[in-house]
Amino acid sequence: MAGVSYYAAAAAGTGRPSVVQFGAAPNRSRWVSRTRLRRRNAGGRFGLDSNSELQVDVKPSSGSMVEIELVATNTGSNLALHWGALQPGRRKHSILSFQSGSNSTLKIEIDNQGLESIEFVIVDEAQNKWFKNNGQNFQVHMRPPAGHHHQGQQHSATAGSIGRKNRDVMQLLSKNASTNDQVNKAAEATPSKCTVLDLFIKSLQEKHGSQVLCKKVFKLGEKEILALMSQVQGSTKVHLATDHVEPLILHWALAQKPGEWKAPPPGIVPAGSTLLEIACESPFSDAELNGLHYQVLEIELDDDSYKGMPFVLRSNQTWIKNSTSDFYLDFSRRTAKSSEVTLPFSFSPILAKNLLQKSSQNPMLIFFPCIKGTSDDSKGTAKALLERIADLEEDAQRSLMHRFNIAADLVDQAKDAGQLGLAGLLVWMKFMATRQLIWNKNYNVKPREISQAQDRFTDNLQSLYKMYPQHREMLRMIMYTVGRGGQGDVGQRIRDEILVIQRNNNCMGGMMEEWHQKLHNNTSPDDVVICQALMDYMNSDLDIKVYWDTLNKNGITKERLLSYDHPIHSEPNLKSEQKEGLLHDLTNYMRSLKAVHSGADLESAIGTCTGYTSESQGFMVGVEVNPVKGLPSGFPELLKFVLDHIEDKSVESLVEGLLEARAALRPLLLSSTERLKDLIFLDIALDSTVRTAIERSFENLNNASSEKIMYFISLVVENLALSTDDNENLLCCLKGWNHALEMSKHSDDQWALYAKAFLDRTRLALATKGEEYHDILQPSAEYLGSLLGIEQWTVNIFTEEIIRSGSAASLSLLLNRLDPVLRNVANLGSWQIISPVDVAGYVVVVDQLLTVQHKSYDKPTILVVEGVKGEEEIPDGVVAVLTPDMPDVLSHVSVRARNSKVLFATCFDPKILSELEQNEGKVLSLKPASVDISYREIPESELLVSSSIDTVDGQKAPSLSLAKKQFLGKYAISAEEFSDEMVGAKSRNIAYLNGKVPSWVSVPTSVALPFGTFETVLSDKINKEVSQKVKILTEKLDQGELGALSEIRNVLLNLTAPTYLVSELKEKMQSSGMPWPGDEGEQRWEQAWTAIKKVLASKWNERAYLSTRKVKLDHSNLSMAVLVQQIVSADYAFVIHTTNPSSGERSEIYAEVVKGLGETLVGAYPGRAMSFVCSKNNLESPKVLGYPSKPIGLFIQKSIIFRSDSNGEDLEGYAGAGLYDSVPMDKEEQVVLDYTTDPLVTDCSFRTSTLSSIARAGYDIEQLYGGSPQDIEGVVKDGKIYIVQTRPQIGGEELEVDELLDLQQLRRHILDHLRVYLVVVGVVVEVRRDGCVVGDTTHAAAAPLDCSPNIPILSSPAAARLGSHPAAALGGEAGCESSSRDAVH
C-alpha cells in the first residue's frame, strides 16, 4: 500500500476499534469478486456523491480473523467513520477518526467469531456532510449468521459475489410509454399513404360491390403488381393492376393442379389477346384514379375448377419474373367463409382457451362469435400493414433471407402506423419464430445472405429504437424473435466451419453430411437446437435417446427434419474416439450459429460487445471483433464474473451480477451509441439469463424463508423494470419490497401487512401489463392469424405466451409462494369478508362482473367472478359475489352488496377459488366467518326452503317513487337557501354541518344550481335545437335503444348558458367568498360550464339509468341539482363509516384513506386504500387493517368542483349515491405513488395522529346526527380535516321496512300544519310550535325538536330503538340536516 497503513483491531468480545489514521492508497475502480457470505452486502462499491466512491472488501485472514478494507476515492477532506460491530442480541458503536487524501484506505481486522457484521456511516467533518446507503446505515457482513448454512459451490471460482453499485432506484426511471388511447390516436392520426393499388381495391369494393376472394401483391423492383380474384353477382373475375410505368403484356395461363400451364378457353380472353399453345398474352390498359396513373387488366372466368393462375410479364423485349420463378395467384387461398367462427379478441387469452375447450362438448359456450372476413376482425390493428404482410407471405416463405428483407422493407410502414404497426411486425415475427410459418420452400440461399438480411432488418429496428423511445419495449421484443445477424463473414462462417468440423473429425457421411447440406443452403434457428442435440448426445456417451429428447423438447420432430429442402434422414452414428474432438469443435461452432440466429444468447452477445480474436485453429480464422467503445469502467470484468458463475447452483450472486450489468448498460441504451444494436442484444441476453436463473432456483426456494423469497421478488421486479418502457410503478414496487425487507430484518410487527400491500400492488402491475399486451397484440394476432391460416389454438394463447416468455411469469410464481406466508403472519386468513351474509345458491362462473351487472338470474345465484372493478351493480337474483379481485370495502359495489344483503368477499387463495369454480352448476350453502367462508353442497330441495331472493324476512321490498321537482325561480342559491325543494341531501347535509362541527374540522363554502335549473335551461329558446334532439333521443330510449344514452350526453354538451344563469351564479359565488372562474377569462368560465353540463348529463349514465329502471323509478322524474364547492388540494382523502360495515359493530369506526383526491377511492381506481378501524371508546388507538396498494394518486391545484346532487339520493331503499358524476373544473394530475416516502405509511407517530383525527371527526359528526351511523367523505390538508359530505350509512341502522313512513308526505304535512302528531312507541305526543314535546312521555323524553322541512322523520319503532332520544333518528337515506337551528340533543 502506498503511504502509511493503519489497522484497527477489535478487542475480543467488545467490537471496539482503536483510533487510526488513514493514508493515501491507489485508486481501485475495478469490479471485485470475493467470497460470498450472505445475500446482504458482503462488501461492495457504493457511491458517496457524484465524484466519490467507497469500495469495501471483506476477506478472511489467518484463523478466525476477518479483514475489512475500505477505500474512499476522490474525497479530498477529513472523514470520520462512525461504526459498530454487531452480534446477535448486541450492538456496539464507536467512532473512528482519520485524515483523508484524494484517495484513502482503512483496514479493520476483527478476530471474534461471535461478531456477524459491522454497520457504519461516513461523515465529511469539514463540510458537516453525512454519507449513508439510501438513507440507511451501510452494513457489511463478515460471516454467515448463526443457523445459516451456505450451500456448497462446485468450484472455488464460483464462490463469489459482485458488489452492487449504490444507486438511487429512480435512476432507472423510464416514462416514455404511450397509453393505448394515445397509441390508437397516433395510428389514426398518421395513416399510411394510400397507393393507387389501394384505391383500385377500394373502387372495386365500393363502386362495383365486389367481394375480394383472394389477392396477392408482388414486387416489380420499386413498383408492384396486384393480382386478385373477386366475385360480384355470381360472376368470378381476376383483376391485375400495377403502378409500373412502361407498357406491359401479361403472359398467362390457368392451372387445375400445381405447376400446370394450360391455355385459357377462347371465350374468356380479354380483347386484344393472343392465344398461344399453352398460354395467352394480353395487354394491360391505361387507367387513372385520383390523378394517379396505373395499368389494369380484367379476366372473367367461366369455370370454378381452376386452382390458380401462373403468369409472367413482358415489357418490350424484357421478361419480368417473380425473382427466378413464375408469378402465381393461388385461387385456393380465399377469404374464410362466414360459417367459420373464431373467438373475439376482446376475451382474455385464458378465457378464450377455456371456452374453446368447453365448446367441443357444447358449441353454445362460444359466446359472441366473430365472423372471419368481417370489418370488425381488423379493429385495433394496423389493418393495411397486416394485409400487406399476408400478401407478401408467399414470397417470405421462400427463405429466411426473403422474409427478413421483406420485413426490412415494411419497417417504415409499421412506423407510420405507430405502436399497432410494430405490434403487427412482432406478431408476424413471433409466428415465424414459433414455426407457425414456413422458413424455406424450394430456394437455396447462402448463410451469409440470411445473416445480411437479418442485419438489414435489425439495423432498421435500431434506427427506430433511437428515434422513438416510446416504442423501445416493443422493438426489443421484435429483435428478440429475429436474432442478431451480421454483415461479411458472420453468416459465412456457418457454411465454412462445418466443413472444418467434418474434415477434422472424419465424419463426412451420414447425418453430419445431411446436416452440412442443410447448413450450406438454408441455415435456420433449428440448427442451434440440432447442434445442442449433438453435443448432448456425445456427453451422454452416445445415447441416441438423449439426442431425440433435446430435439423434441425444442419442437423439432422427425417429420420436421424430413421437411427441410435438404432433409435430414439419418441419426448420428458416431464413435467414442470422435467424441472429444467433436465436442470441442461443436462448442466453438455453436458460437457462430448463435451469433446469427439467437437474439438472447449471452456468450455470443458478450463476445460481440467486449471483442475477441479467434484462438481456435480452423475456426473463425483471422476473425476479430472489436469491443464497443465507451463501455463503463470495469464492465468487461463484470461480464466475465457473470460467465464464470453462469452454472452456480445458488443463483443470487449470478442474478446480482446480471442486474448490475443491466443497470450499468442502461445509460448507453438511452443514447445514440455507436453499435447500439449490439448493446440491445446484450441487454436482451442478460434479461433472458436472469429469467432462466430465477426459474432454476425455484426448487431451492421450496423451504426458503419469507425474507429470501422477498429478496428474489425484488430482483425480478428490478429486472422487469429494466425491460419496461413505462416503469415508474414497478420501481415504486421495488422500493416497497426493499423497505419490506428492512422492516422484516428489524422485526417490525407490521412488516407482513406492509409486504402484503406491495404484493397486491405488484400483482396489479402485472395484470395491468398483461391487459396492455393483450389490447395491443391480440387483435393483430387474431387478424393476421386468420389471414395466414394460423392454427386457432396458437392464436388464442398468443399474448399469454408472450407474457410467459418474460420475467412477469417468474414474478407471478414468486408472489404466489409468498402470499400465503404473508397472510398467515399478518393473520389475514384466506378471505376478506366485505358483506357478511349466510346464503345458498347455484354456482355460476363469469369473467367480469361488468358484463353481467344488468342480467337477471331466475334462481339464487352465487357468482364466482374473475374481475370486479368497484363501480358495478349487483345483478338481480345474485346472493353472493366471490372474487380474487380487491375492490375497496367502501367502493360502490361493496355498498350495493351490503344494502342488498348479498354476500361479497375477496378470496386470496387461488386453490380455494379454483375449488369453488369446479362446483359450477351445483348448489352450495355459504357461511362467512371473520376471515373465512365455509361451504357445503346441499340438495335443491333445501335451497327452495331457505331461499328468498326478492324479500327480506318474507316481506317485499318497498315500492319506490320520485316526486318531480319544480323550478322555483332561482338559477343559483347560497347555502342558507338550501332546502329539500331546492337541492338534494348532499347539499343540505353540508349546510347543516357548517358551524356545528368542532373548530379543528372545516366545511368548504358551497353554493348550488337548484332543482329545475337544467330543465329550464334546456327549454330556453337559445337551446331549441338541443332540446329537439334530446326529445327525439329520449323517445328512442323509451323504446329500449340504450345507445341513445351516450348520444343524449353528447348532445347536452352543446347547451348554452343563459345570461341570467351566469349572472346569478357569479353573484352567489362571489358573495359566498368563492372565486368566480370568469374573472380569469372567458375560457375559464367555459371550462366551468362544461363541467356543469357533464354533471347534468350524468343523469343519462348507463349505470344510473339502468339502476333506476331496475327499481321501477320514473327516470323522467329524477331531478339534478349541482353543488358547487372549492376544491381542497388534499394530501389525503378518506371515507368513514361510523359503523363497521364488515362486522356491523356499532362501537367501531371503519375508514379508508388514499393519498391525494378521493376520486381514487370512490371512483373504483385499481388497488386498495389504507384501511383502519378505531374503537369509539378509544379514538387515540387506530388499528391498521391494510396498507395502501393503489398505484395512482390524483392531485389538483386551486380549482372548483361541481358535484351531482339528485333527488334520487334521498330515497330509502335505493342507494342512489355515487351513481352520478362530480366533475372538477380542471383536470387532475395522475401521479404514481411512492409509499416509501409517505409519512402516513412509514411514520408511526404521524399515522396514529392522522388516523385518530379522522376517526374523531367521524365520531363527532355521528353525534351531531344523534348517533345515527354516517357515511362521511373528507380530506386532510396540512393536518387539518375537511368534511365535503355526509349521508346516512346504508345498512347502518338495521331498520325494518315497515318502520319507515313516506318522508316526503310527512315533510309536506309539517309545512302545512304547525301542529303534528308523532307516534312514539304507540303513545301520542304533541309537538308544539316551539318544538317542545308534550303529552304522555312515559316511553319518550320530551326534547326540543327542529321542525325544519329539511328533516326526514322516522316512525315509532325506529325512533323507539334510539332510547331516550326518539327525534335523534331524524335521518333516513337522505341524512338528517337542518337549516340554522341545532340538532336534537
Coordinates of C-alpha atoms in Angstrom, one line a residue, residues 832-1272:
Q832 CA -61.7 -10.6 3.3
I833 CA -65.4 -10.5 4.0
I834 CA -66.9 -7.3 2.7
S835 CA -70.6 -8.0 3.2
P836 CA -71.2 -10.9 5.6
V837 CA -74.5 -12.8 4.8
D838 CA -75.3 -16.5 5.0
V839 CA -76.6 -17.6 1.6
A840 CA -77.3 -20.6 -0.6
G841 CA -77.5 -20.7 -4.4
Y842 CA -76.3 -22.1 -7.7
V843 CA -72.6 -21.5 -8.6
V844 CA -72.0 -19.6 -11.8
V845 CA -68.5 -18.6 -13.0
V846 CA -68.1 -15.4 -15.0
D847 CA -65.1 -13.4 -16.2
Q848 CA -66.2 -9.8 -15.3
L849 CA -69.0 -8.6 -13.1
L850 CA -69.4 -5.7 -15.5
T851 CA -70.6 -8.0 -18.3
V852 CA -73.5 -9.4 -16.2
Q853 CA -74.3 -6.5 -14.0
H854 CA -77.7 -5.9 -15.6
K855 CA -78.6 -9.5 -16.1
S856 CA -81.4 -11.1 -14.1
Y857 CA -80.9 -14.6 -12.7
D858 CA -84.1 -16.5 -12.2
K859 CA -82.8 -18.6 -9.3
P860 CA -80.5 -17.8 -6.3
T861 CA -77.0 -17.4 -7.9
I862 CA -73.5 -17.4 -6.4
L863 CA -71.2 -15.6 -8.8
V864 CA -67.5 -16.6 -8.9
V865 CA -66.1 -13.6 -10.7
E866 CA -62.6 -13.1 -12.0
G867 CA -62.7 -9.3 -12.2
V868 CA -64.6 -6.7 -10.1
K869 CA -63.7 -3.0 -10.7
G870 CA -65.8 -1.4 -7.9
E871 CA -68.5 0.5 -9.8
E872 CA -70.7 -2.3 -11.0
E873 CA -74.2 -3.2 -9.9
I874 CA -75.1 -6.5 -8.3
P875 CA -77.3 -8.4 -10.8
D876 CA -80.8 -9.4 -9.8
G877 CA -81.1 -12.9 -8.3
V878 CA -77.5 -12.9 -7.1
V879 CA -77.0 -13.8 -3.5
A880 CA -73.2 -13.9 -3.4
V881 CA -70.2 -12.5 -5.3
L882 CA -66.8 -14.2 -4.7
T883 CA -63.8 -12.8 -6.4
P884 CA -59.9 -12.7 -6.3
D885 CA -60.1 -9.0 -7.2
M886 CA -59.8 -6.5 -4.4
P887 CA -62.3 -3.6 -4.6
D888 CA -62.3 -1.2 -1.7
V889 CA -64.6 -2.1 1.2
L890 CA -66.3 1.3 0.7
S891 CA -66.5 1.1 -3.1
H892 CA -69.8 1.4 -4.8
V893 CA -70.3 -2.3 -5.4
S894 CA -69.4 -3.1 -1.8
V895 CA -72.0 -0.7 -0.6
R896 CA -74.5 -2.1 -3.0
A897 CA -73.8 -5.6 -1.7
R898 CA -74.4 -4.7 1.9
N899 CA -77.5 -2.8 1.1
S900 CA -78.9 -5.7 -0.9
K901 CA -77.9 -8.3 1.7
V902 CA -75.6 -10.0 -0.7
L903 CA -72.5 -12.0 0.5
F904 CA -69.5 -10.2 -1.0
A905 CA -65.9 -11.4 -0.4
T906 CA -62.4 -11.4 -1.8
C907 CA -60.6 -14.7 -1.9
F908 CA -56.8 -14.6 -1.6
D909 CA -56.2 -18.3 -2.1
P910 CA -56.2 -19.4 -5.7
K911 CA -56.8 -23.1 -4.7
I912 CA -60.0 -22.3 -2.8
L913 CA -61.2 -20.2 -5.7
S914 CA -60.4 -23.0 -8.1
E915 CA -62.4 -25.4 -6.0
L916 CA -65.4 -23.1 -6.0
E917 CA -65.2 -22.8 -9.8
Q918 CA -65.2 -26.6 -10.1
N919 CA -68.6 -26.6 -8.3
E920 CA -70.2 -24.6 -11.2
G921 CA -73.8 -25.6 -11.6
K922 CA -74.0 -27.1 -8.1
V923 CA -76.0 -25.7 -5.2
L924 CA -73.8 -24.5 -2.3
S925 CA -74.5 -23.1 1.2
L926 CA -72.0 -20.4 2.2
K927 CA -71.4 -19.3 5.8
P928 CA -68.9 -16.4 6.3
A929 CA -66.8 -16.0 9.5
S930 CA -64.4 -13.2 10.2
V931 CA -61.7 -14.2 7.8
D932 CA -63.1 -17.4 6.2
I933 CA -66.0 -18.8 4.4
S934 CA -67.2 -22.4 5.0
Y935 CA -69.3 -24.0 2.2
R936 CA -71.0 -27.3 1.5
E937 CA -73.1 -28.7 -1.2
I938 CA -76.8 -29.0 -0.5
P939 CA -79.8 -30.6 -2.3
E940 CA -82.0 -28.3 -4.3
S941 CA -84.9 -29.1 -2.0
E942 CA -83.1 -27.4 0.9
L943 CA -82.4 -24.4 -1.3
L944 CA -86.1 -24.0 -2.1
V945 CA -87.0 -23.9 1.5
S946 CA -84.3 -21.5 2.6
S947 CA -84.2 -19.2 -0.4
S948 CA -86.0 -15.9 -0.7
I949 CA -84.4 -13.7 -3.3
D950 CA -86.8 -10.8 -3.6
T951 CA -87.7 -10.5 0.0
V952 CA -86.2 -9.6 3.3
D953 CA -87.7 -11.6 6.2
G954 CA -90.5 -12.7 4.0
Q955 CA -91.6 -9.1 3.1
K956 CA -91.4 -7.5 -0.3
A957 CA -89.1 -4.5 -0.8
P958 CA -91.0 -1.2 -0.6
S959 CA -92.2 0.3 -3.9
L960 CA -90.3 3.5 -4.7
S961 CA -91.4 6.7 -6.4
L962 CA -89.9 10.0 -7.2
A963 CA -91.7 13.3 -7.0
K964 CA -90.7 15.6 -9.8
K965 CA -89.0 18.8 -8.6
Q966 CA -90.1 22.1 -9.8
F967 CA -88.0 25.2 -10.8
L968 CA -88.6 27.8 -8.1
G969 CA -87.3 30.8 -10.0
K970 CA -83.6 30.8 -8.9
Y971 CA -80.7 29.7 -11.0
A972 CA -78.2 29.8 -8.1
I973 CA -78.6 29.7 -4.4
S974 CA -76.3 30.1 -1.3
A975 CA -76.0 27.5 1.5
E976 CA -78.5 29.4 3.6
E977 CA -81.2 28.8 1.0
F978 CA -80.7 25.0 0.7
S979 CA -84.0 23.1 1.2
D980 CA -85.4 19.8 0.2
E981 CA -87.4 21.5 -2.6
M982 CA -84.3 23.2 -3.9
V983 CA -81.4 20.7 -3.5
G984 CA -80.6 17.1 -2.6
A985 CA -79.4 15.6 0.7
K986 CA -75.8 16.1 -0.2
S987 CA -76.1 19.9 -0.3
R988 CA -78.4 20.1 2.7
N989 CA -76.1 18.0 4.9
I990 CA -73.2 20.2 4.1
A991 CA -75.2 23.3 5.1
Y992 CA -76.3 21.6 8.3
L993 CA -72.7 20.8 9.3
N994 CA -71.4 24.3 8.8
G995 CA -70.9 25.9 12.2
K996 CA -71.7 22.8 14.1
V997 CA -68.5 20.7 13.6
P998 CA -65.5 21.2 16.0
S999 CA -63.2 24.1 15.3
W1000 CA -60.4 21.8 14.1
V1001 CA -62.8 20.5 11.3
S1002 CA -63.7 22.6 8.3
V1003 CA -66.6 22.5 5.9
P1004 CA -66.0 24.0 2.4
T1005 CA -68.0 27.0 1.3
S1006 CA -70.8 25.9 -1.0
V1007 CA -73.4 27.3 -3.4
A1008 CA -75.7 25.3 -5.8
L1009 CA -77.7 25.3 -9.0
P1010 CA -81.1 24.1 -7.7
F1011 CA -83.5 21.5 -9.0
G1012 CA -85.2 22.6 -12.2
T1013 CA -82.3 24.7 -13.4
F1014 CA -81.4 22.1 -16.0
E1015 CA -84.9 21.7 -17.4
T1016 CA -85.3 25.4 -17.6
V1017 CA -82.1 26.0 -19.4
L1018 CA -82.9 23.2 -21.9
S1019 CA -86.3 24.8 -22.6
D1020 CA -84.7 28.2 -23.3
K1021 CA -85.1 29.3 -26.9
I1022 CA -81.3 29.6 -27.3
N1023 CA -81.2 25.8 -26.7
K1024 CA -84.1 24.9 -29.0
E1025 CA -82.1 22.7 -31.3
V1026 CA -80.5 20.8 -28.4
S1027 CA -84.0 20.3 -26.9
Q1028 CA -85.4 18.9 -30.1
K1029 CA -82.5 16.4 -30.4
V1030 CA -82.9 15.3 -26.7
K1031 CA -86.6 14.8 -27.3
I1032 CA -86.0 12.5 -30.3
L1033 CA -83.3 10.6 -28.5
T1034 CA -85.5 10.2 -25.3
E1035 CA -88.2 8.6 -27.5
K1036 CA -85.6 6.2 -28.8
L1037 CA -84.5 5.4 -25.2
D1038 CA -88.1 4.8 -24.2
Q1039 CA -88.3 2.2 -27.0
G1040 CA -85.3 0.4 -25.5
E1041 CA -82.5 1.8 -27.6
L1042 CA -79.8 2.1 -24.9
G1043 CA -77.3 3.5 -27.4
A1044 CA -79.3 6.8 -27.1
L1045 CA -77.9 7.3 -23.6
S1046 CA -74.4 8.3 -24.9
E1047 CA -75.9 10.3 -27.7
I1048 CA -78.0 12.3 -25.2
R1049 CA -74.9 13.0 -23.0
N1050 CA -73.0 14.3 -26.1
V1051 CA -75.9 16.5 -27.3
L1052 CA -76.2 18.1 -23.8
L1053 CA -72.6 19.3 -24.0
N1054 CA -73.9 21.8 -26.7
L1055 CA -76.1 23.6 -24.2
T1056 CA -75.6 27.4 -24.0
A1057 CA -75.8 29.0 -20.6
P1058 CA -78.4 31.8 -20.4
T1059 CA -77.0 35.2 -19.3
Y1060 CA -79.3 35.2 -16.2
L1061 CA -77.9 31.9 -15.0
V1062 CA -74.3 33.2 -15.4
S1063 CA -75.0 36.4 -13.6
E1064 CA -76.9 34.7 -10.7
L1065 CA -74.2 32.1 -10.2
K1066 CA -71.5 34.7 -10.3
E1067 CA -73.3 36.8 -7.7
K1068 CA -73.8 33.8 -5.3
M1069 CA -70.2 32.6 -5.6
Q1070 CA -68.7 36.0 -5.0
S1071 CA -71.0 36.8 -2.1
S1072 CA -70.1 33.5 -0.5
G1073 CA -66.3 34.3 -0.8
M1074 CA -65.7 31.9 -3.7
P1075 CA -63.7 32.9 -6.7
W1076 CA -65.6 33.4 -10.0
P1077 CA -64.0 31.5 -12.9
G1078 CA -64.9 34.2 -15.4
D1079 CA -62.5 36.6 -13.6
E1080 CA -59.7 34.6 -15.1
G1081 CA -61.0 34.9 -18.6
E1082 CA -63.9 33.7 -20.7
Q1083 CA -62.1 30.4 -21.4
R1084 CA -62.1 29.6 -17.6
W1085 CA -65.9 30.2 -17.4
E1086 CA -66.4 27.9 -20.4
Q1087 CA -64.4 25.2 -18.6
A1088 CA -66.6 25.6 -15.6
W1089 CA -69.8 25.5 -17.7
T1090 CA -68.6 22.3 -19.5
A1091 CA -68.1 20.7 -16.1
I1092 CA -71.6 21.7 -15.0
K1093 CA -73.0 20.2 -18.2
K1094 CA -71.2 16.9 -17.7
V1095 CA -72.8 16.7 -14.2
L1096 CA -76.2 17.4 -15.6
A1097 CA -75.7 14.9 -18.4
S1098 CA -74.7 12.2 -16.0
K1099 CA -78.4 11.7 -15.3
W1100 CA -78.1 9.6 -18.5
N1101 CA -75.2 7.4 -17.4
E1102 CA -75.8 3.8 -18.4
R1103 CA -75.3 2.6 -14.8
A1104 CA -77.6 5.2 -13.3
Y1105 CA -80.4 4.8 -15.9
L1106 CA -80.4 1.0 -15.6
S1107 CA -80.3 1.3 -11.9
T1108 CA -83.5 3.4 -11.8
R1109 CA -85.2 1.1 -14.3
K1110 CA -84.4 -1.9 -12.1
V1111 CA -86.3 -0.5 -9.2
K1112 CA -89.0 0.9 -11.5
L1113 CA -88.3 4.5 -10.8
D1114 CA -89.6 7.0 -13.3
H1115 CA -86.4 8.3 -14.8
S1116 CA -88.0 11.5 -16.1
N1117 CA -88.8 12.5 -12.5
L1118 CA -85.2 12.4 -11.5
S1119 CA -84.0 16.0 -10.9
M1120 CA -80.4 17.1 -10.7
A1121 CA -79.1 19.9 -8.6
V1122 CA -75.4 20.9 -8.8
L1123 CA -73.4 21.6 -5.6
V1124 CA -70.5 24.0 -6.2
Q1125 CA -67.5 23.8 -3.9
Q1126 CA -63.9 25.0 -3.8
I1127 CA -61.5 22.0 -4.1
V1128 CA -59.2 21.5 -1.1
S1129 CA -55.8 20.5 -2.6
A1130 CA -55.7 17.3 -0.4
D1131 CA -52.8 15.5 1.0
Y1132 CA -55.1 12.6 1.8
A1133 CA -58.8 11.8 1.2
F1134 CA -60.9 9.5 3.3
V1135 CA -64.3 7.8 3.6
I1136 CA -65.6 7.0 7.1
H1137 CA -68.4 4.5 8.1
T1138 CA -69.2 5.2 11.7
T1139 CA -70.5 1.6 12.0
N1140 CA -68.1 -1.1 10.8
P1141 CA -69.7 -2.3 7.6
S1142 CA -68.0 -5.7 7.5
S1143 CA -68.9 -6.8 11.0
G1144 CA -71.9 -4.5 11.8
E1145 CA -70.1 -3.5 15.0
R1146 CA -71.7 -0.2 16.2
S1147 CA -68.9 0.6 18.6
E1148 CA -66.3 0.6 15.9
I1149 CA -65.5 3.2 13.2
Y1150 CA -64.1 1.9 9.9
A1151 CA -62.4 4.2 7.4
E1152 CA -60.3 4.1 4.2
V1153 CA -57.6 6.6 3.3
V1154 CA -55.9 7.4 -0.1
K1155 CA -53.2 9.8 -1.0
G1156 CA -54.4 12.8 -3.0
L1157 CA -58.0 13.3 -4.0
G1158 CA -60.8 11.0 -3.1
E1159 CA -61.8 10.0 -6.6
T1160 CA -59.3 7.1 -6.5
L1161 CA -61.3 5.8 -3.5
V1162 CA -64.9 6.4 -4.6
G1163 CA -64.2 6.1 -8.3
A1164 CA -63.1 2.5 -8.3
Y1165 CA -59.5 3.1 -9.2
P1166 CA -57.5 -0.2 -9.0
G1167 CA -55.7 -1.2 -5.8
R1168 CA -56.6 -0.9 -2.2
A1169 CA -56.8 2.1 0.1
M1170 CA -55.2 2.2 3.6
S1171 CA -57.9 0.8 5.9
F1172 CA -58.3 1.0 9.6
V1173 CA -60.7 0.6 12.5
C1174 CA -61.0 2.5 15.7
S1175 CA -63.0 1.9 18.8
K1176 CA -65.3 4.8 19.7
N1177 CA -64.2 4.2 23.3
N1178 CA -60.5 4.7 22.4
L1179 CA -60.1 7.1 19.5
E1180 CA -56.4 7.5 20.1
S1181 CA -55.5 4.0 19.1
P1182 CA -56.5 3.3 15.4
K1183 CA -55.7 -0.2 14.2
V1184 CA -54.4 -0.5 10.6
L1185 CA -56.1 -3.4 8.7
G1186 CA -54.3 -2.9 5.4
Y1187 CA -51.6 -0.7 3.9
P1188 CA -52.4 1.0 0.5
S1189 CA -51.7 -0.7 -2.8
K1190 CA -53.2 1.9 -5.2
P1191 CA -50.5 2.9 -7.7
I1192 CA -52.1 6.2 -8.7
G1193 CA -52.9 9.3 -6.8
L1194 CA -54.9 12.3 -8.2
F1195 CA -53.8 15.8 -7.3
I1196 CA -55.1 19.2 -8.3
Q1197 CA -54.2 22.8 -7.5
K1198 CA -56.7 25.5 -6.7
S1199 CA -59.9 24.7 -8.5
I1200 CA -63.7 24.3 -8.2
I1201 CA -65.7 21.0 -8.3
F1202 CA -69.3 20.6 -9.4
R1203 CA -71.0 17.7 -7.6
S1204 CA -74.1 15.9 -8.6
D1205 CA -77.0 16.2 -6.1
S1206 CA -80.1 14.4 -7.3
N1207 CA -83.4 13.8 -5.6
G1208 CA -82.7 10.1 -6.2
E1209 CA -80.2 10.2 -3.4
D1210 CA -83.0 10.9 -0.9
L1211 CA -84.8 7.6 -1.3
E1212 CA -84.9 5.0 1.4
G1213 CA -84.3 1.5 -0.1
Y1214 CA -82.5 2.9 -3.1
A1215 CA -78.8 3.6 -2.9
G1216 CA -78.7 6.5 -5.4
A1217 CA -75.4 8.0 -4.1
G1218 CA -72.4 7.5 -6.3
L1219 CA -74.5 6.9 -9.5
Y1220 CA -74.0 10.3 -10.9
D1221 CA -70.8 12.3 -11.7
S1222 CA -68.9 15.0 -9.9
V1223 CA -66.6 16.9 -12.2
P1224 CA -63.7 19.3 -11.3
M1225 CA -63.2 22.3 -13.5
D1226 CA -59.6 21.4 -14.0
K1227 CA -58.1 18.1 -14.9
E1228 CA -56.5 16.2 -12.1
E1229 CA -52.8 15.2 -12.4
Q1230 CA -52.2 11.5 -12.1
V1231 CA -49.1 10.7 -10.0
V1232 CA -47.5 7.3 -9.5
L1233 CA -47.3 6.9 -5.7
D1234 CA -44.2 6.1 -3.8
Y1235 CA -45.3 4.9 -0.4
T1236 CA -41.8 4.5 0.9
T1237 CA -41.6 8.3 1.2
D1238 CA -45.2 8.8 2.6
P1239 CA -45.2 9.5 6.3
L1240 CA -48.7 8.0 6.6
V1241 CA -47.1 4.7 5.8
T1242 CA -43.6 5.0 7.2
D1243 CA -44.0 7.3 10.2
C1244 CA -45.9 5.5 13.0
S1245 CA -46.5 8.7 15.1
F1246 CA -47.8 10.7 12.1
R1247 CA -50.0 7.8 11.1
T1248 CA -51.5 7.4 14.5
S1249 CA -52.2 11.1 14.8
T1250 CA -53.7 11.4 11.4
L1251 CA -56.0 8.4 11.6
S1252 CA -57.1 9.3 15.1
S1253 CA -58.2 12.8 13.8
I1254 CA -60.1 11.2 11.0
A1255 CA -61.9 8.8 13.4
R1256 CA -62.7 11.6 15.9
A1257 CA -64.2 13.7 13.1
G1258 CA -66.4 10.7 12.2
Y1259 CA -67.5 10.2 15.8
D1260 CA -68.3 13.9 16.3
I1261 CA -70.4 14.1 13.1
E1262 CA -72.3 10.9 14.1
Q1263 CA -73.1 12.6 17.4
L1264 CA -74.4 15.6 15.5
Y1265 CA -76.9 13.3 14.0
G1266 CA -78.0 11.8 17.3
G1267 CA -75.8 8.7 16.9
S1268 CA -77.3 7.7 13.5
P1269 CA -74.5 5.9 11.6
Q1270 CA -72.9 8.1 8.9
D1271 CA -71.1 7.7 5.6
I1272 CA -68.7 10.6 5.5

